[in-house]
């Protein structure tokens, strides 16, 4: 049994289930919203009220998992895609760590990890690797450890939401055609987009918003898509053809209404039916959690 | 290739590393290192002292041996001999210098003496003492001694030629001794 917890600015998402033979059977899922920000000054902030709520929910769902995989979906965790030379694992770790420290001027308190997205050949002899790297402060992890200790849980892994969603996209072969496509994770607090061209990852960008009203959130998404499309066409000469939506999928009709048939932009939901044992449309909001169990 | 991201694993690795560099552990290691250094230095100094003591004993033994005095006397004697030899060598060198400069007495002078000798004079003895050649002569004519000495002087081979006089013996024979001084520095 897998248990995944996603930490957002104002919410905690719990997902548990069993992953066997390429299919995931969701056992429980619940969300705890908080009026106060859960991440304050780069530290996971929790009070007894939140702890009680978590304990109550776990008890009511009869969830007795002791090991938990954590996803941090917040701007305090720095994520960036990098292209680095192909070297051995140890050297690559050092190189990426060095790059991240230099780009973001991070303090020594930050810890850096990465995962390989794809290998690229610059020329016949020169090989490069595209990676997604993340940096998190050790203070943040300490506070997470404390929180899960109080819930009698231990952390197995910590990953970023961007990395887990990319894992879901790649493992579930979400991209169906070679045309430039963008996978958009839309939520009330952020819009995360991943551009793929010819099945290969190109760029990922996150825009943080604070829009509870669906129309405003969709308007922001349309703006983001326009900017992305223009920027990508300016760089490559190709326009985005497909938009695959996850997250708040209930916004789909509203989003589709923004685009006419002439716009040539096809907007669809990501199909995870072959991956999930039981169809649950609301699971689309747990995309980051699903990416971790793969 | 690494296809999984796990920041928690990195955190735990760093935690392990920082535990290894715990200030107390570092202090203990530091103190241990110092103790080891002191121990090593102490051992080295003890070993050095033992070696020096051994050498000292050996030197004392050597100095206290009787043969050393004899050897010293022998060396002193040898040194004196060397000095004597040096003095002798110096003297010999001076003599050699004299010998190199002096005119030697040889067949040339003898030949000259016999050439200049008047037929009336008979030479009984020629003797060389230092640079003086003493010739014992006899003749029936007393005046022949003087002419012989004059001839020798005029020859220029000798520094001086003289005779103190003559004596009569056996009735008609006169005896005399002519002294010739060789040229050269003596």
Tab-separated table of C-alpha atoms in Angstrom:
chain	number	residue	atom	x	y	z
A	1	UNK	CA	0.000	0.000	0.000
A	2	UNK	CA	1.304	3.388	-0.995
A	3	UNK	CA	0.616	6.614	0.841
A	4	UNK	CA	1.379	9.958	-0.739
A	5	UNK	CA	1.001	13.382	0.834
A	6	UNK	CA	1.112	16.552	-1.231
A	7	UNK	CA	1.853	19.779	0.567
A	8	UNK	CA	0.522	22.968	-0.959
A	9	UNK	CA	0.392	26.535	0.274
A	10	UNK	CA	-3.056	26.146	1.834
A	11	UNK	CA	-3.815	22.431	1.558
A	12	UNK	CA	-2.659	18.926	2.352
A	13	UNK	CA	-3.664	16.167	-0.049
A	14	UNK	CA	-3.565	12.534	1.069
A	15	UNK	CA	-3.765	9.651	-1.369
A	16	UNK	CA	-3.369	5.971	-0.616
A	17	UNK	CA	-3.777	2.930	-2.790
A	18	UNK	CA	-2.211	-0.118	-4.251
A	19	UNK	CA	-0.075	-0.111	-7.376
A	20	UNK	CA	0.117	-3.481	-9.093
A	21	UNK	CA	0.793	-4.518	-12.670
A	22	UNK	CA	0.750	-0.983	-14.009
A	23	UNK	CA	-2.600	-0.141	-12.404
A	24	UNK	CA	-3.338	1.951	-9.380
A	25	UNK	CA	-6.252	1.184	-7.132
A	26	UNK	CA	-7.081	4.188	-5.000
A	27	UNK	CA	-8.032	3.225	-1.466
A	28	UNK	CA	-8.442	6.628	0.136
A	29	UNK	CA	-8.025	10.244	-0.753
A	30	UNK	CA	-8.811	13.353	1.155
A	31	UNK	CA	-7.847	16.979	1.289
A	32	UNK	CA	-7.395	19.228	4.281
A	33	UNK	CA	-7.596	22.926	3.551
A	34	UNK	CA	-6.122	25.526	5.810
A	35	UNK	CA	-6.919	29.204	5.973
A	36	UNK	CA	-3.427	29.962	7.142
A	37	UNK	CA	-0.419	29.386	4.964
A	38	UNK	CA	1.240	26.042	5.701
A	39	UNK	CA	4.615	27.233	4.523
A	40	UNK	CA	5.959	30.278	6.319
A	41	UNK	CA	9.432	31.655	5.573
A	42	UNK	CA	10.495	28.418	3.906
A	43	UNK	CA	9.419	26.338	6.882
A	44	UNK	CA	6.510	23.909	7.137
A	45	UNK	CA	4.261	25.510	9.732
A	46	UNK	CA	1.610	23.448	11.484
A	47	UNK	CA	-0.474	23.836	14.572
A	48	UNK	CA	-2.295	21.385	16.829
A	49	UNK	CA	-5.519	22.062	14.961
A	50	UNK	CA	-4.024	20.791	11.729
A	51	UNK	CA	-2.469	17.816	13.492
A	52	UNK	CA	-5.800	16.934	15.067
A	53	UNK	CA	-7.543	17.243	11.734
A	54	UNK	CA	-5.025	14.934	10.063
A	55	UNK	CA	-5.298	12.381	12.869
A	56	UNK	CA	-9.083	12.550	12.707
A	57	UNK	CA	-9.147	12.021	8.950
A	58	UNK	CA	-6.647	9.161	9.094
A	59	UNK	CA	-8.668	7.527	11.847
A	60	UNK	CA	-11.983	7.931	10.040
A	61	UNK	CA	-10.516	6.482	6.823
A	62	UNK	CA	-8.768	3.756	8.840
A	63	UNK	CA	-5.488	4.578	7.172
A	64	UNK	CA	-2.650	2.970	9.137
A	65	UNK	CA	0.251	3.601	6.831
A	66	UNK	CA	3.504	4.246	8.603
A	67	UNK	CA	5.564	5.200	5.558
A	68	UNK	CA	4.726	8.169	3.440
A	69	UNK	CA	5.999	9.694	0.217
A	70	UNK	CA	5.908	13.471	0.290
A	71	UNK	CA	5.420	15.917	-2.543
A	72	UNK	CA	6.159	19.567	-2.017
A	73	UNK	CA	4.126	21.756	-4.293
A	74	UNK	CA	5.269	25.203	-3.326
A	75	UNK	CA	7.501	27.960	-4.583
A	76	UNK	CA	9.847	27.537	-1.616
A	77	UNK	CA	11.213	24.450	-3.348
A	78	UNK	CA	13.254	25.584	-6.323
A	79	UNK	CA	12.913	23.537	-9.510
A	80	UNK	CA	14.630	23.975	-12.823
A	81	UNK	CA	15.383	21.963	-15.934
A	82	UNK	CA	19.049	21.941	-16.932
A	83	UNK	CA	21.109	20.580	-19.791
A	84	UNK	CA	24.436	19.226	-18.593
A	85	UNK	CA	27.257	17.200	-20.169
A	86	UNK	CA	27.023	13.423	-19.923
A	87	UNK	CA	29.302	12.376	-17.041
A	88	UNK	CA	29.217	9.701	-14.352
A	89	UNK	CA	26.601	9.832	-11.593
A	90	UNK	CA	28.814	11.261	-8.858
A	91	UNK	CA	30.251	14.022	-11.019
A	92	UNK	CA	26.801	14.841	-12.363
A	93	UNK	CA	25.412	15.266	-8.834
A	94	UNK	CA	28.226	17.656	-7.972
A	95	UNK	CA	27.856	19.566	-11.239
A	96	UNK	CA	24.094	19.999	-10.870
A	97	UNK	CA	24.447	21.002	-7.230
A	98	UNK	CA	27.038	23.587	-8.228
A	99	UNK	CA	24.795	24.889	-11.046
A	100	UNK	CA	21.781	25.259	-8.772
A	101	UNK	CA	23.808	27.033	-6.091
A	102	UNK	CA	25.156	29.426	-8.708
A	103	UNK	CA	21.879	30.118	-10.506
A	104	UNK	CA	19.777	30.754	-7.417
A	105	UNK	CA	22.527	31.903	-5.013
A	106	UNK	CA	21.397	29.285	-2.519
A	107	UNK	CA	22.773	29.021	0.972
A	108	UNK	CA	24.556	25.843	2.124
A	109	UNK	CA	21.374	24.917	3.981
A	110	UNK	CA	19.801	23.903	0.661
A	111	UNK	CA	19.921	20.319	-0.574
A	112	UNK	CA	19.881	19.557	-4.287
A	113	UNK	CA	18.715	16.453	-6.106
A	114	UNK	CA	17.829	15.726	-9.709
A	115	UNK	CA	16.407	13.174	-12.075
A	116	UNK	CA	17.233	12.571	-15.694
A	117	UNK	CA	14.520	13.481	-18.182
A	118	UNK	CA	16.223	12.496	-21.395
A	119	UNK	CA	19.576	12.088	-23.097
A	120	UNK	CA	20.475	14.349	-25.990
A	121	UNK	CA	23.179	14.163	-28.622
A	122	UNK	CA	24.688	17.529	-29.402
A	123	UNK	CA	27.000	16.047	-31.989
A	124	UNK	CA	28.253	12.564	-32.867
A	125	UNK	CA	30.697	12.550	-29.980
A	126	UNK	CA	29.154	14.975	-27.513
A	127	UNK	CA	26.344	13.641	-25.368
A	128	UNK	CA	24.222	15.775	-23.079
A	129	UNK	CA	21.616	15.053	-20.481
A	130	UNK	CA	18.512	17.017	-19.695
A	131	UNK	CA	17.624	16.889	-16.037
A	132	UNK	CA	15.100	18.386	-13.683
A	133	UNK	CA	16.821	19.595	-10.533
A	134	UNK	CA	15.266	20.744	-7.272
A	135	UNK	CA	16.585	22.426	-4.165
A	136	UNK	CA	14.982	22.428	-0.752
A	137	UNK	CA	16.169	23.780	2.582
A	138	UNK	CA	17.095	21.182	5.191
A	139	UNK	CA	15.136	23.264	7.693
A	140	UNK	CA	11.987	22.555	5.665
A	141	UNK	CA	12.683	18.820	5.742
A	142	UNK	CA	13.270	18.945	9.503
A	143	UNK	CA	9.872	20.553	9.990
A	144	UNK	CA	8.288	17.902	7.750
A	145	UNK	CA	9.968	15.160	9.778
A	146	UNK	CA	8.555	16.666	12.937
A	147	UNK	CA	5.066	16.867	11.479
A	148	UNK	CA	5.015	13.260	10.287
A	149	UNK	CA	6.609	12.038	13.522
A	150	UNK	CA	3.668	13.510	15.382
A	151	UNK	CA	1.388	11.515	13.072
A	152	UNK	CA	3.492	8.388	13.697
A	153	UNK	CA	4.619	8.344	10.129
A	154	UNK	CA	8.059	8.271	8.601
A	155	UNK	CA	9.097	9.872	5.347
A	156	UNK	CA	10.288	7.600	2.541
A	157	UNK	CA	10.910	10.199	-0.112
A	158	UNK	CA	10.468	13.870	-0.884
A	159	UNK	CA	9.897	15.000	-4.432
A	160	UNK	CA	8.710	18.126	-6.181
A	161	UNK	CA	5.309	18.328	-7.819
A	162	UNK	CA	6.821	19.284	-11.185
A	163	UNK	CA	9.021	16.184	-11.188
A	164	UNK	CA	6.188	13.844	-10.226
A	165	UNK	CA	3.800	15.273	-12.834
A	166	UNK	CA	6.512	14.854	-15.475
A	167	UNK	CA	6.920	11.280	-14.297
A	168	UNK	CA	3.196	10.740	-14.790
A	169	UNK	CA	3.286	12.301	-18.278
A	170	UNK	CA	6.243	10.178	-19.355
A	171	UNK	CA	5.241	6.851	-17.780
A	172	UNK	CA	1.611	7.105	-18.916
A	173	UNK	CA	2.617	8.293	-22.407
A	174	UNK	CA	0.241	11.221	-22.188
A	175	UNK	CA	1.647	12.825	-25.337
A	176	UNK	CA	0.014	11.045	-28.235
A	177	UNK	CA	1.362	12.929	-31.256
A	178	UNK	CA	4.645	14.575	-32.251
A	179	UNK	CA	3.158	18.055	-32.645
A	180	UNK	CA	4.044	20.674	-30.028
A	181	UNK	CA	1.837	19.982	-27.021
A	182	UNK	CA	1.496	21.496	-23.622
A	183	UNK	CA	0.387	19.674	-20.517
A	184	UNK	CA	-1.208	22.110	-18.111
A	185	UNK	CA	-1.828	21.478	-14.464
A	186	UNK	CA	-4.390	24.057	-13.437
A	187	UNK	CA	-5.202	24.786	-9.838
A	188	UNK	CA	-6.564	27.685	-7.859
A	189	UNK	CA	-3.060	28.599	-6.653
A	190	UNK	CA	-0.853	27.858	-9.663
A	191	UNK	CA	-0.683	27.006	-13.347
A	192	UNK	CA	2.096	24.588	-14.258
A	193	UNK	CA	2.821	23.888	-17.904
A	194	UNK	CA	5.097	21.345	-19.601
A	195	UNK	CA	5.838	21.749	-23.305
A	196	UNK	CA	6.636	18.649	-25.363
A	197	UNK	CA	7.657	18.590	-29.003
A	198	UNK	CA	8.176	15.420	-30.980
A	199	UNK	CA	7.534	13.464	-27.737
A	200	UNK	CA	10.563	15.167	-26.160
A	201	UNK	CA	10.364	17.479	-23.189
A	202	UNK	CA	11.176	21.108	-23.986
A	203	UNK	CA	10.413	23.438	-21.084
A	204	UNK	CA	8.390	23.630	-17.877
A	205	UNK	CA	7.069	26.797	-16.293
A	206	UNK	CA	4.963	27.532	-13.233
A	207	UNK	CA	2.868	30.628	-12.673
A	208	UNK	CA	1.538	31.166	-9.186
A	209	UNK	CA	-1.948	32.657	-8.956
A	210	UNK	CA	-4.462	33.161	-6.217
A	211	UNK	CA	-7.764	32.898	-8.015
A	212	UNK	CA	-10.696	31.106	-6.468
A	213	UNK	CA	-13.143	32.283	-9.147
A	214	UNK	CA	-13.102	29.828	-12.051
A	215	UNK	CA	-13.541	32.444	-14.782
A	216	UNK	CA	-10.604	34.492	-13.555
A	217	UNK	CA	-8.437	31.379	-13.211
A	218	UNK	CA	-9.308	30.293	-16.761
A	219	UNK	CA	-8.606	33.818	-18.050
A	220	UNK	CA	-5.162	33.603	-16.467
A	221	UNK	CA	-4.623	30.207	-18.071
A	222	UNK	CA	-5.573	31.570	-21.494
A	223	UNK	CA	-3.042	34.371	-21.014
A	224	UNK	CA	-0.373	31.897	-20.000
A	225	UNK	CA	-1.114	29.673	-22.995
A	226	UNK	CA	-0.928	32.654	-25.370
A	227	UNK	CA	2.419	33.721	-23.937
A	228	UNK	CA	3.776	30.174	-24.071
A	229	UNK	CA	2.556	29.662	-27.644
A	230	UNK	CA	4.073	32.922	-28.831
A	231	UNK	CA	7.340	32.323	-27.012
A	232	UNK	CA	7.627	28.788	-28.353
A	233	UNK	CA	6.733	29.745	-31.924
A	234	UNK	CA	9.229	32.616	-31.755
A	235	UNK	CA	11.932	30.183	-30.750
A	236	UNK	CA	11.088	27.209	-32.959
A	237	UNK	CA	8.655	28.489	-35.583
A	238	UNK	CA	6.048	25.958	-34.427
A	239	UNK	CA	2.763	26.775	-32.722
A	240	UNK	CA	1.334	24.747	-29.870
A	241	UNK	CA	-1.308	22.360	-31.173
A	242	UNK	CA	-2.521	20.433	-28.153
A	243	UNK	CA	-3.330	21.324	-24.598
A	244	UNK	CA	-3.737	18.470	-22.137
A	245	UNK	CA	-5.371	19.495	-18.923
A	246	UNK	CA	-5.047	18.075	-15.439
A	247	UNK	CA	-5.879	19.517	-12.067
A	248	UNK	CA	-9.165	21.372	-11.947
A	249	UNK	CA	-10.691	19.535	-14.885
A	250	UNK	CA	-14.092	21.059	-14.221
A	251	UNK	CA	-12.712	24.207	-15.849
A	252	UNK	CA	-12.413	22.437	-19.196
A	253	UNK	CA	-15.699	23.661	-20.791
A	254	UNK	CA	-14.918	27.177	-19.688
A	255	UNK	CA	-11.452	26.950	-21.202
A	256	UNK	CA	-12.704	25.428	-24.433
A	257	UNK	CA	-15.162	28.301	-24.807
A	258	UNK	CA	-12.191	30.657	-25.138
A	259	UNK	CA	-10.948	28.950	-28.271
A	260	UNK	CA	-12.810	28.813	-31.562
A	261	UNK	CA	-12.329	26.067	-34.117
A	262	UNK	CA	-10.079	28.368	-36.164
A	263	UNK	CA	-7.603	28.689	-33.339
A	264	UNK	CA	-6.328	25.155	-34.137
A	265	UNK	CA	-5.637	24.593	-30.456
A	266	UNK	CA	-7.105	21.351	-29.282
A	267	UNK	CA	-7.853	21.139	-25.579
A	268	UNK	CA	-8.364	17.772	-23.910
A	269	UNK	CA	-8.185	16.131	-20.556
A	270	UNK	CA	-5.463	13.656	-19.793
A	271	UNK	CA	-6.847	10.171	-20.013
A	272	UNK	CA	-5.758	8.063	-17.048
A	273	UNK	CA	-8.453	5.403	-17.374
A	274	UNK	CA	-6.013	2.688	-18.354
A	275	UNK	CA	-3.931	3.528	-15.284
A	276	UNK	CA	-6.664	3.735	-12.673
A	277	UNK	CA	-8.634	0.718	-11.606
A	278	UNK	CA	-11.678	2.799	-10.791
A	279	UNK	CA	-12.603	5.932	-12.686
A	280	UNK	CA	-12.661	8.944	-10.442
A	281	UNK	CA	-12.646	12.308	-12.234
A	282	UNK	CA	-11.708	14.156	-9.049
A	283	UNK	CA	-8.428	12.207	-8.999
A	284	UNK	CA	-7.142	14.579	-11.693
A	285	UNK	CA	-6.406	17.022	-8.921
A	286	UNK	CA	-4.085	14.410	-7.392
A	287	UNK	CA	-1.911	14.245	-10.504
A	288	UNK	CA	1.274	14.947	-8.529
A	289	UNK	CA	0.445	12.148	-6.079
A	290	UNK	CA	-0.240	9.737	-8.929
A	291	UNK	CA	3.104	10.566	-10.514
A	292	UNK	CA	4.933	9.423	-7.370
A	293	UNK	CA	3.383	5.968	-7.115
A	294	UNK	CA	4.593	5.029	-10.616
B	1	UNK	CA	21.437	7.247	-14.982
B	2	UNK	CA	19.290	8.555	-12.162
B	3	UNK	CA	15.591	8.546	-12.995
B	4	UNK	CA	14.187	9.075	-9.493
B	5	UNK	CA	14.358	12.191	-7.386
B	6	UNK	CA	14.500	11.867	-3.623
B	7	UNK	CA	15.447	14.937	-1.658
B	8	UNK	CA	14.924	13.073	1.612
B	9	UNK	CA	17.707	10.638	0.740
B	10	UNK	CA	20.048	13.585	0.109
B	11	UNK	CA	18.986	15.041	3.453
B	12	UNK	CA	19.751	11.765	5.263
B	13	UNK	CA	23.141	11.461	3.566
B	14	UNK	CA	23.997	14.993	4.630
B	15	UNK	CA	22.804	14.213	8.146
B	16	UNK	CA	25.105	11.193	8.261
B	17	UNK	CA	28.005	13.303	7.042
B	18	UNK	CA	27.286	16.041	9.578
B	19	UNK	CA	27.110	13.374	12.310
B	20	UNK	CA	30.543	12.225	11.241
B	21	UNK	CA	31.690	15.829	11.646
B	22	UNK	CA	30.090	16.222	15.053
B	23	UNK	CA	32.125	18.848	17.022
B	24	UNK	CA	32.574	16.404	19.914
B	25	UNK	CA	33.864	13.702	17.570
B	26	UNK	CA	36.182	16.231	15.942
B	27	UNK	CA	37.428	17.326	19.380
B	28	UNK	CA	38.020	13.723	20.455
B	29	UNK	CA	39.830	13.018	17.167
B	30	UNK	CA	41.902	16.176	17.613
B	31	UNK	CA	42.842	15.226	21.167
B	32	UNK	CA	43.633	11.680	20.069
B	33	UNK	CA	45.864	13.018	17.313
B	34	UNK	CA	47.701	15.267	19.754
B	35	UNK	CA	48.092	12.361	22.207
B	36	UNK	CA	49.449	10.185	19.411
B	37	UNK	CA	51.867	12.933	18.352
B	38	UNK	CA	53.083	13.385	21.944
B	39	UNK	CA	53.453	9.613	22.319
B	40	UNK	CA	55.361	9.331	19.058
B	41	UNK	CA	57.657	12.254	19.984
B	42	UNK	CA	58.253	10.761	23.447
B	43	UNK	CA	59.114	7.372	21.958
B	44	UNK	CA	61.455	8.997	19.466
B	45	UNK	CA	63.210	11.015	22.155
B	46	UNK	CA	63.564	7.937	24.377
B	47	UNK	CA	65.040	6.004	21.482
B	48	UNK	CA	67.390	8.894	20.717
B	49	UNK	CA	68.499	9.062	24.372
B	50	UNK	CA	69.148	5.326	24.448
B	51	UNK	CA	71.209	5.553	21.250
B	52	UNK	CA	73.226	8.519	22.553
B	53	UNK	CA	73.826	6.780	25.874
B	54	UNK	CA	75.097	3.719	24.034
B	55	UNK	CA	77.415	5.852	21.897
B	56	UNK	CA	78.631	7.672	25.013
B	57	UNK	CA	79.468	4.385	26.722
B	58	UNK	CA	81.308	3.168	23.630
B	59	UNK	CA	83.330	6.392	23.427
B	60	UNK	CA	84.203	6.261	27.133
B	61	UNK	CA	85.296	2.660	26.741
B	62	UNK	CA	87.453	3.594	23.794
B	63	UNK	CA	89.015	6.545	25.608
B	64	UNK	CA	89.696	4.511	28.713
B	65	UNK	CA	91.638	1.860	26.787
B	66	UNK	CA	95.438	1.783	27.555
B	67	UNK	CA	96.487	1.449	23.975
B	68	UNK	CA	95.217	4.898	23.323
B	69	UNK	CA	98.136	6.465	25.285
B	70	UNK	CA	100.605	4.281	23.446
B	71	UNK	CA	99.028	5.176	20.166
B	72	UNK	CA	99.244	8.824	21.104
B	73	UNK	CA	102.971	8.518	21.999
B	74	UNK	CA	103.579	6.701	18.735
B	75	UNK	CA	101.818	9.443	16.838
B	76	UNK	CA	103.789	12.111	18.686
B	77	UNK	CA	107.068	10.312	17.901
B	78	UNK	CA	106.046	9.911	14.289
B	79	UNK	CA	105.223	13.593	14.183
B	80	UNK	CA	108.675	14.467	15.591
B	81	UNK	CA	110.319	12.151	13.046
B	82	UNK	CA	108.362	13.805	10.319
B	83	UNK	CA	109.505	17.213	11.529
B	84	UNK	CA	113.152	15.962	11.654
B	85	UNK	CA	112.835	14.558	8.164
B	86	UNK	CA	111.422	17.827	7.008
B	87	UNK	CA	114.366	19.729	8.525
B	88	UNK	CA	116.803	17.263	6.941
B	89	UNK	CA	115.091	17.577	3.619
B	90	UNK	CA	115.373	21.325	3.895
B	91	UNK	CA	119.086	21.105	4.730
B	92	UNK	CA	119.679	18.671	1.898
B	93	UNK	CA	117.913	21.013	-0.418
B	94	UNK	CA	120.272	23.787	0.695
B	95	UNK	CA	123.293	21.493	0.213
B	96	UNK	CA	121.999	20.548	-3.190
B	97	UNK	CA	121.762	24.197	-4.036
B	98	UNK	CA	125.443	24.577	-2.990
B	99	UNK	CA	126.422	21.495	-4.886
B	100	UNK	CA	124.640	22.748	-7.922
B	101	UNK	CA	126.512	26.076	-7.696
B	102	UNK	CA	130.021	24.833	-6.743
B	103	UNK	CA	132.718	23.868	-9.157
B	104	UNK	CA	133.594	20.272	-8.828
B	105	UNK	CA	137.086	18.750	-8.710
B	106	UNK	CA	137.579	16.223	-11.462
B	107	UNK	CA	139.826	14.952	-14.235
B	108	UNK	CA	140.006	18.384	-15.865
B	109	UNK	CA	141.838	19.877	-12.838
B	110	UNK	CA	144.052	16.783	-12.522
B	111	UNK	CA	144.882	16.951	-16.184
B	112	UNK	CA	145.746	20.638	-15.848
B	113	UNK	CA	147.971	19.961	-12.835
B	114	UNK	CA	149.916	17.296	-14.769
B	115	UNK	CA	150.118	19.495	-17.860
B	116	UNK	CA	151.517	22.481	-15.977
B	117	UNK	CA	153.866	20.424	-13.799
B	118	UNK	CA	157.489	21.060	-14.695
B	119	UNK	CA	159.338	17.896	-15.618
B	120	UNK	CA	161.709	18.392	-12.703
B	121	UNK	CA	158.883	18.041	-10.167
B	122	UNK	CA	157.622	14.720	-8.967
B	123	UNK	CA	154.128	14.564	-7.368
B	124	UNK	CA	154.063	12.252	-4.378
B	125	UNK	CA	150.483	12.769	-3.206
B	126	UNK	CA	147.332	14.681	-4.154
B	127	UNK	CA	144.808	15.082	-1.388
B	128	UNK	CA	141.424	16.869	-1.381
B	129	UNK	CA	140.173	18.328	1.868
B	130	UNK	CA	137.016	20.347	1.406
B	131	UNK	CA	137.767	22.810	-1.351
B	132	UNK	CA	141.522	22.645	-0.866
B	133	UNK	CA	143.689	20.354	-2.925
B	134	UNK	CA	146.993	19.635	-1.266
B	135	UNK	CA	149.775	18.431	-3.566
B	136	UNK	CA	152.963	16.973	-1.975
B	137	UNK	CA	155.839	17.487	-4.422
B	138	UNK	CA	159.678	16.964	-4.579
B	139	UNK	CA	162.270	18.263	-6.934
B	140	UNK	CA	165.994	18.668	-7.386
B	141	UNK	CA	165.459	22.329	-8.270
B	142	UNK	CA	163.987	24.533	-5.549
B	143	UNK	CA	162.912	27.212	-8.033
B	144	UNK	CA	160.650	24.875	-9.941
B	145	UNK	CA	158.088	24.974	-7.094
B	146	UNK	CA	157.540	28.696	-7.538
B	147	UNK	CA	157.233	28.480	-11.332
B	148	UNK	CA	154.752	25.587	-10.923
B	149	UNK	CA	152.572	27.670	-8.534
B	150	UNK	CA	152.735	30.678	-10.866
B	151	UNK	CA	151.662	28.490	-13.836
B	152	UNK	CA	148.720	27.121	-11.797
B	153	UNK	CA	147.645	30.618	-10.794
B	154	UNK	CA	147.806	31.866	-14.338
B	155	UNK	CA	145.728	28.938	-15.588
B	156	UNK	CA	142.694	30.574	-13.873
B	157	UNK	CA	141.175	27.259	-12.901
B	158	UNK	CA	141.794	27.696	-9.195
B	159	UNK	CA	140.824	30.426	-6.825
B	160	UNK	CA	144.199	30.428	-5.173
B	161	UNK	CA	147.515	28.588	-5.499
B	162	UNK	CA	150.274	28.882	-2.882
B	163	UNK	CA	153.093	27.065	-1.208
B	164	UNK	CA	154.603	27.873	2.190
B	165	UNK	CA	158.166	27.069	1.116
B	166	UNK	CA	160.340	24.009	0.726
B	167	UNK	CA	162.588	21.741	2.721
B	168	UNK	CA	165.741	19.930	1.764
B	169	UNK	CA	165.971	16.225	2.315
B	170	UNK	CA	168.462	13.525	1.284
B	171	UNK	CA	171.136	16.029	0.170
B	172	UNK	CA	169.938	17.193	-3.200
B	173	UNK	CA	166.099	16.792	-3.079
B	174	UNK	CA	163.664	19.456	-1.985
B	175	UNK	CA	160.142	18.771	-0.637
B	176	UNK	CA	157.180	21.120	-0.610
B	177	UNK	CA	153.374	21.197	-0.290
B	178	UNK	CA	151.352	23.280	-2.786
B	179	UNK	CA	147.806	24.273	-1.800
B	180	UNK	CA	145.183	24.894	-4.459
B	181	UNK	CA	141.775	26.292	-3.587
B	182	UNK	CA	138.906	25.277	-5.877
B	183	UNK	CA	136.533	27.914	-7.200
B	184	UNK	CA	132.899	27.904	-6.056
B	185	UNK	CA	130.812	28.576	-2.937
B	186	UNK	CA	131.117	26.305	0.029
